[in-house]
PDB file of C-alpha atoms and ligand atoms in Angstrom:
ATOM      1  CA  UNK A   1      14.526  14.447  13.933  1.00 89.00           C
ATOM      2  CA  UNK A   2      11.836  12.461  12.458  1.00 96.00           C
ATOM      3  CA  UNK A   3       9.911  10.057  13.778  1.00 97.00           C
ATOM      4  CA  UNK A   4      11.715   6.544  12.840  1.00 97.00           C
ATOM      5  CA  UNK A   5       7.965   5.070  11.530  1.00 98.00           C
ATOM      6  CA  UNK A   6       7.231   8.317   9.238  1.00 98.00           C
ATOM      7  CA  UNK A   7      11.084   8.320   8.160  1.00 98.00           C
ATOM      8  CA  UNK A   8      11.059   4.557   7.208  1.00 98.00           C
ATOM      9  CA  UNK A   9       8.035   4.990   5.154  1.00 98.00           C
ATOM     10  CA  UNK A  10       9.466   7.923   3.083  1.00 98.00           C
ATOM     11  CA  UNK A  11      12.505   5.775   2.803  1.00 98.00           C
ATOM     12  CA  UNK A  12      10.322   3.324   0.998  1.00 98.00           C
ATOM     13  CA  UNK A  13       8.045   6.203  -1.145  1.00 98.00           C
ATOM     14  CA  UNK A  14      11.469   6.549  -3.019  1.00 98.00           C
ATOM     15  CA  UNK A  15      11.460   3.330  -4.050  1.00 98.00           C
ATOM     16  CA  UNK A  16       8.021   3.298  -5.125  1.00 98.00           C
ATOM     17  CA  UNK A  17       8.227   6.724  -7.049  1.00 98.00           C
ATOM     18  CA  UNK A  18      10.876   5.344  -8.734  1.00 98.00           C
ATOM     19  CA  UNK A  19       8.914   1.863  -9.670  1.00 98.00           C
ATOM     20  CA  UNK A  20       6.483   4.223 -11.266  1.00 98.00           C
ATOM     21  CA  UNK A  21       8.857   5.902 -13.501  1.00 98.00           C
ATOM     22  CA  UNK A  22      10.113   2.295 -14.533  1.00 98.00           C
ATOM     23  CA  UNK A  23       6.518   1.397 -15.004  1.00 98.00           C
ATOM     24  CA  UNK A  24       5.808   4.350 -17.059  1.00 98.00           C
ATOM     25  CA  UNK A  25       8.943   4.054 -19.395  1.00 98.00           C
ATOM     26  CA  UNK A  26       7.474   0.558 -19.913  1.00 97.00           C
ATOM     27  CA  UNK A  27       4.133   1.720 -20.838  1.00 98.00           C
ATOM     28  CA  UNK A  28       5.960   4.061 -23.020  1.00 98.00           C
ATOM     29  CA  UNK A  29       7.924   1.364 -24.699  1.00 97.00           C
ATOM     30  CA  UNK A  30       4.889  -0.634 -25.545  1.00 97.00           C
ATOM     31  CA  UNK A  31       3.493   2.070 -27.118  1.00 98.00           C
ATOM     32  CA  UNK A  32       6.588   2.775 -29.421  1.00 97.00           C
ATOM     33  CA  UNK A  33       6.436  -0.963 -30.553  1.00 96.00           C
ATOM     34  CA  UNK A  34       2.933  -0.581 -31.934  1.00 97.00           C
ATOM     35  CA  UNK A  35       3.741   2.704 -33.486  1.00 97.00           C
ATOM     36  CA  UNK A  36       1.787   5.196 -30.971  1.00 98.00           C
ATOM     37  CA  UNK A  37       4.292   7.847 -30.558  1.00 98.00           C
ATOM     38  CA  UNK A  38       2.329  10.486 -28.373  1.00 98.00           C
ATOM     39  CA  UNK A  39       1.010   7.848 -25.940  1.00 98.00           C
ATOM     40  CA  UNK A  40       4.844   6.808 -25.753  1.00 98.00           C
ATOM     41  CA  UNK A  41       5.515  10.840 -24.914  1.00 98.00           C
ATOM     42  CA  UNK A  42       2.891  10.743 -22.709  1.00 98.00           C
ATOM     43  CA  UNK A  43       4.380   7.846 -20.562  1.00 98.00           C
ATOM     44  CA  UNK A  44       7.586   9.286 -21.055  1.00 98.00           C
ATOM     45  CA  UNK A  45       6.791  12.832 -19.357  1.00 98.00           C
ATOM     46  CA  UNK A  46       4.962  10.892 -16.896  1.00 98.00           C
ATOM     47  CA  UNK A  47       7.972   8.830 -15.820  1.00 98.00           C
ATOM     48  CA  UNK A  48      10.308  12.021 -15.299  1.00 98.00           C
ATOM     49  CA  UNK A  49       7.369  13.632 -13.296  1.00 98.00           C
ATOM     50  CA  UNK A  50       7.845  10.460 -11.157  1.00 98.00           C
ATOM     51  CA  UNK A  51      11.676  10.620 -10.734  1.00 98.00           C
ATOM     52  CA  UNK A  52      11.228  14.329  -9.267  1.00 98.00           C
ATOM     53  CA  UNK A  53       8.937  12.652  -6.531  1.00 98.00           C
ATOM     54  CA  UNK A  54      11.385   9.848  -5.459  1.00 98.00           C
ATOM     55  CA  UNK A  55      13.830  12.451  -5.740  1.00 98.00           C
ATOM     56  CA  UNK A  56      12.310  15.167  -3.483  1.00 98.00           C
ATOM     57  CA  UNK A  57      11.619  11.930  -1.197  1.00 98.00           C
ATOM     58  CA  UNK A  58      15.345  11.847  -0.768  1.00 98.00           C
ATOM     59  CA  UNK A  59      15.883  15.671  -0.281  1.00 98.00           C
ATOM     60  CA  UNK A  60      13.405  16.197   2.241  1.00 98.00           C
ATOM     61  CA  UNK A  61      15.001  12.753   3.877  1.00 98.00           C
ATOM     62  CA  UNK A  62      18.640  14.207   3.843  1.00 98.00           C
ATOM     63  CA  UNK A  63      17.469  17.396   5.181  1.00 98.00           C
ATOM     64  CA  UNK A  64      16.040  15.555   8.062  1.00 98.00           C
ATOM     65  CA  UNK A  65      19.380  14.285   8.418  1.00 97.00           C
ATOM     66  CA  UNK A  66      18.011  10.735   7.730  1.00 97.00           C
ATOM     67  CA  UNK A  67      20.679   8.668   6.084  1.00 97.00           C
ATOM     68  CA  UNK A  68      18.359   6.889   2.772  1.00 98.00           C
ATOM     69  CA  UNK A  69      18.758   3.513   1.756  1.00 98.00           C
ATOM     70  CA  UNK A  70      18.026   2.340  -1.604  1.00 98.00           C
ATOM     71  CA  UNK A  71      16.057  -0.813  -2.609  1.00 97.00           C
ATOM     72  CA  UNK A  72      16.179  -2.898  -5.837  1.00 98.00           C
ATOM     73  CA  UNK A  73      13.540  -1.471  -8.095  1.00 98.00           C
ATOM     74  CA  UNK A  74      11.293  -4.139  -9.314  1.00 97.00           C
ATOM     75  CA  UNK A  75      10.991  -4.681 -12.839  1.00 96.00           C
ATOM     76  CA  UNK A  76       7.446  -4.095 -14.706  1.00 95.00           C
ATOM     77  CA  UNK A  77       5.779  -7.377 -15.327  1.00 85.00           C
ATOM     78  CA  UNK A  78       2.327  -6.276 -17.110  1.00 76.00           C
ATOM     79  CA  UNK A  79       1.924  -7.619 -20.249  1.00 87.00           C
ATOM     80  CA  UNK A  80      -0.484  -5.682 -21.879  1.00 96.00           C
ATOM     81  CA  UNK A  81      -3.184  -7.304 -23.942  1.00 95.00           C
ATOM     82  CA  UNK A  82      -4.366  -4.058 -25.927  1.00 97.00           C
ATOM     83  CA  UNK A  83      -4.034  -0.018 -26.150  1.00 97.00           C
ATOM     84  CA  UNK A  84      -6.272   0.330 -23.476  1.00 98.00           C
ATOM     85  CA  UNK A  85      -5.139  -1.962 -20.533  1.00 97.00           C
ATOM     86  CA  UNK A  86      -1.842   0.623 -19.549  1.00 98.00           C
ATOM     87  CA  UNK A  87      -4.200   3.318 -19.281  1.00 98.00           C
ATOM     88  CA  UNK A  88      -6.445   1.806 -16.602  1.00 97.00           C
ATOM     89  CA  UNK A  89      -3.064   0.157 -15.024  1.00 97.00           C
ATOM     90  CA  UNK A  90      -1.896   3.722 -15.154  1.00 98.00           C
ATOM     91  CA  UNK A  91      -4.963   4.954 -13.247  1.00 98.00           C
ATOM     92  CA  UNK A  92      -5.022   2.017 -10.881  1.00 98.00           C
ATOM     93  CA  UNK A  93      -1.267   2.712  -9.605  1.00 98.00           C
ATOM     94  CA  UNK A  94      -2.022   6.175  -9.031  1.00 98.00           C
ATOM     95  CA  UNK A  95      -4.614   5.354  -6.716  1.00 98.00           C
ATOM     96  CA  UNK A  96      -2.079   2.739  -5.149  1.00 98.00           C
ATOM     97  CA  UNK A  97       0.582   5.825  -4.590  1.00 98.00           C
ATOM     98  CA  UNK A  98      -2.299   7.933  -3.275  1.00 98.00           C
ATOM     99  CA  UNK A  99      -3.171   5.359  -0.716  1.00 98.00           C
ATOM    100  CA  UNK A 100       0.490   4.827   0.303  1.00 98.00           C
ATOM    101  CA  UNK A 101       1.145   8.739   0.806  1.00 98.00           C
ATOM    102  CA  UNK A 102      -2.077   8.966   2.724  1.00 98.00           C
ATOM    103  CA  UNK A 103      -0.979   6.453   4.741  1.00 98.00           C
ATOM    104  CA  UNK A 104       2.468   7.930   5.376  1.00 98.00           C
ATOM    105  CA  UNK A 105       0.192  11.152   6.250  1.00 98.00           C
ATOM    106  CA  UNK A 106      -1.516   8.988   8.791  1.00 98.00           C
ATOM    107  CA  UNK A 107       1.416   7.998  10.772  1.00 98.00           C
ATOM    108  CA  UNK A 108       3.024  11.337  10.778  1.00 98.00           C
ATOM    109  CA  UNK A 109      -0.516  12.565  12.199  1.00 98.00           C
ATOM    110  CA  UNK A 110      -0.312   9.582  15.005  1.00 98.00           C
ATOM    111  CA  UNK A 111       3.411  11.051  16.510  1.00 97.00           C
ATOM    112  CA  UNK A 112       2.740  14.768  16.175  1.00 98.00           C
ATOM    113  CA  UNK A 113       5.231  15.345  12.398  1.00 98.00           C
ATOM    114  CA  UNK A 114       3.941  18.265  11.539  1.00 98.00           C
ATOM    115  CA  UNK A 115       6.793  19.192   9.424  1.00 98.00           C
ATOM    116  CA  UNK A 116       5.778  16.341   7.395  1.00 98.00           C
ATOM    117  CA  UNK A 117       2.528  16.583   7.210  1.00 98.00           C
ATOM    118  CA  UNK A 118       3.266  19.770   5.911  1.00 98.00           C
ATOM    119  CA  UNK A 119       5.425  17.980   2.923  1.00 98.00           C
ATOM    120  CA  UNK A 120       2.940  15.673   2.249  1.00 98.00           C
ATOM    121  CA  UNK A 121       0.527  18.337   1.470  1.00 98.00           C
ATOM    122  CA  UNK A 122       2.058  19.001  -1.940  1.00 98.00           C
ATOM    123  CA  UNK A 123       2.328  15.092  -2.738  1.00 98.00           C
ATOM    124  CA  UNK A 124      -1.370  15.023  -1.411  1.00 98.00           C
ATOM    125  CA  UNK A 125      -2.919  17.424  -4.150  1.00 98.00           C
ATOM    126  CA  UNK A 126      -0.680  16.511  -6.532  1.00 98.00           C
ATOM    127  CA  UNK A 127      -2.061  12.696  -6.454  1.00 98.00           C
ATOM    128  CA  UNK A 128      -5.025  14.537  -7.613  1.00 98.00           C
ATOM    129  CA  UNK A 129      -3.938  15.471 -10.313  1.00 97.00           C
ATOM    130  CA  UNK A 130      -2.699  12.484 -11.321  1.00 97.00           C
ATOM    131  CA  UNK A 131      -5.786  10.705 -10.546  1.00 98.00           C
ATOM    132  CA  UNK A 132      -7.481  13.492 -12.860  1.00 98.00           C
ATOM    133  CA  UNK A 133      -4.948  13.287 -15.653  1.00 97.00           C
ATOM    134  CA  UNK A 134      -5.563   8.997 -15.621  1.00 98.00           C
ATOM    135  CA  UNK A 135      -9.320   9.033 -15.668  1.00 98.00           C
ATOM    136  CA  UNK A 136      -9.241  11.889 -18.065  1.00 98.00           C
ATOM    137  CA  UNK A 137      -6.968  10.048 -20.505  1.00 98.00           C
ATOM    138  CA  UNK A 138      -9.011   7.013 -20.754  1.00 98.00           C
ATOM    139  CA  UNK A 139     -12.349   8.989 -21.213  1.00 98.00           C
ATOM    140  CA  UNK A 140     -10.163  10.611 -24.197  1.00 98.00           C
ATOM    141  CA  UNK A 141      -9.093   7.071 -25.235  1.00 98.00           C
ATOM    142  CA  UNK A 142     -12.905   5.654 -25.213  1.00 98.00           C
ATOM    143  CA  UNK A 143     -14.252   9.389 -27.031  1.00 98.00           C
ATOM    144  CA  UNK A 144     -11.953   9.360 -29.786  1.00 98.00           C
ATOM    145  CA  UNK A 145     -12.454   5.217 -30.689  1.00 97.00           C
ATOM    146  CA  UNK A 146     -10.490   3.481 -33.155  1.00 95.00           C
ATOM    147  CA  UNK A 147     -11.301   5.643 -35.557  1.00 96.00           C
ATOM    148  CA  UNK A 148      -9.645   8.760 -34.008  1.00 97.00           C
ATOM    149  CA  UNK A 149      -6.913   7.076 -32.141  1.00 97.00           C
ATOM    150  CA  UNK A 150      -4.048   8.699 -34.289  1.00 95.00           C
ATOM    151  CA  UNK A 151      -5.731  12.083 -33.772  1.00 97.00           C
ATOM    152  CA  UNK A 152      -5.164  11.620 -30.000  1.00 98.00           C
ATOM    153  CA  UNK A 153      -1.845   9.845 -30.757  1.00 98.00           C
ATOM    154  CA  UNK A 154      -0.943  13.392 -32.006  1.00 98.00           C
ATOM    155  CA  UNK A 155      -2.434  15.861 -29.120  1.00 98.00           C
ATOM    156  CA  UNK A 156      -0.591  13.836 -26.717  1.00 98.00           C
ATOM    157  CA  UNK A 157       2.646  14.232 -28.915  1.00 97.00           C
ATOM    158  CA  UNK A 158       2.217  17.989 -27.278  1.00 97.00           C
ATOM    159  CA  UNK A 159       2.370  17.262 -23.712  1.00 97.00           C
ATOM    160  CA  UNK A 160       5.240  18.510 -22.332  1.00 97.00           C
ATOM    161  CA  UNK A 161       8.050  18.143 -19.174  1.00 97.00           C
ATOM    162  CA  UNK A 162       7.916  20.615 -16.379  1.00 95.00           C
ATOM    163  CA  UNK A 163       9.924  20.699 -13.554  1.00 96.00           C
ATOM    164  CA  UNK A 164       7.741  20.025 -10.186  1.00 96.00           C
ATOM    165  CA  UNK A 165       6.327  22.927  -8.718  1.00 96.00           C
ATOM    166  CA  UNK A 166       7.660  22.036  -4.852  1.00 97.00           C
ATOM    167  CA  UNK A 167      11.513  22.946  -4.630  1.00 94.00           C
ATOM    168  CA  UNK A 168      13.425  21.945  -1.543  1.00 96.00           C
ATOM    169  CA  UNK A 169      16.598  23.840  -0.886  1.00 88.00           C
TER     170      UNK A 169
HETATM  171 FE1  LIG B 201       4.502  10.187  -7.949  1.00 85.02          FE
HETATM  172 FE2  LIG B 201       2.272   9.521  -9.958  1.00 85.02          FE
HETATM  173  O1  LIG B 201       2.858   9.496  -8.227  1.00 85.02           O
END
């Protein structure tokens, strides 16, 4: 059985893997009204990679035998004043998610989880990522300038979905 602090805060990780999915198929929206197709793709892939999460939250919770309780999902209220600004909003919720599964880490250090400590592991390196892929995309953004943005519109057309590489039985 888990420890009732560490399984209460994965209870709430699901809900805020799946705000980032809404939060991404926003970003994605906005940039389908002002025509940027691959940045919409972009945010699109990025929102399924964030269902996956809340939903391997929820696996790793029912095979704990921890009965999960979902929460309203809040609804995205950026409005975005240019191209740029979901980019660093993108970047600055990833760092928000980093700092919540570190601090789920944390507790499950304090009462001796080690099972989840040992799940978090995967979430852990995989924030890096998504750190990387963030800061990476607005260096892009800033390279490439106004004059190039519909050449990076189109190389981020290419990226595609891929199923997470942690499975849970
Ligand atoms: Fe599931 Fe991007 O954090």
């Amino acid at each position: 059985m888990l420890p009732s602090n560490v399984s209460k805060l994965l209870n709430e990780q699901i809900n805020k893997e799946m705000f980032s999915a809404y939060l991404y198929f926003d970003m994605a929206n906005y940039y389908i009204s002002k025509g940027y197709n691959g940045f919409a793709n972009w945010f699109n892939v990025q929102a399924r990679e964030e269902m996956d999460h809340a939903l391997l939250f929820v696996k790793y919770l029912q095979n704990n035998n921890f009965d999960v309780s979902l929460a309203a999902i809040a609804k995205p209220e950026i409005p975005f004043k240019d191209l740029r600004e979901p980019l660093t909003e993108a970047l600055k919720h990833e760092e928000f998610v980093t700092a919540s599964i570190h601090a789920i880490y944390a507790e499950a250090l304090k009462t001796n989880d080690y099972r989840t400590m040992e799940f978090l592991q995967w979430f852990i390196k995989e924030q890096g990522e998504e750190e990387k892929n963030a800061t990476d995309l607005i260096i892009s953004y800033d390279l490439h300038g106004s004059q190039g943005r519909f050449a990076l519109d189109g190389k981020l057309h290419a990226r595609t979905y891929s199923a997470p590489s942690l499975e849970l039985d």
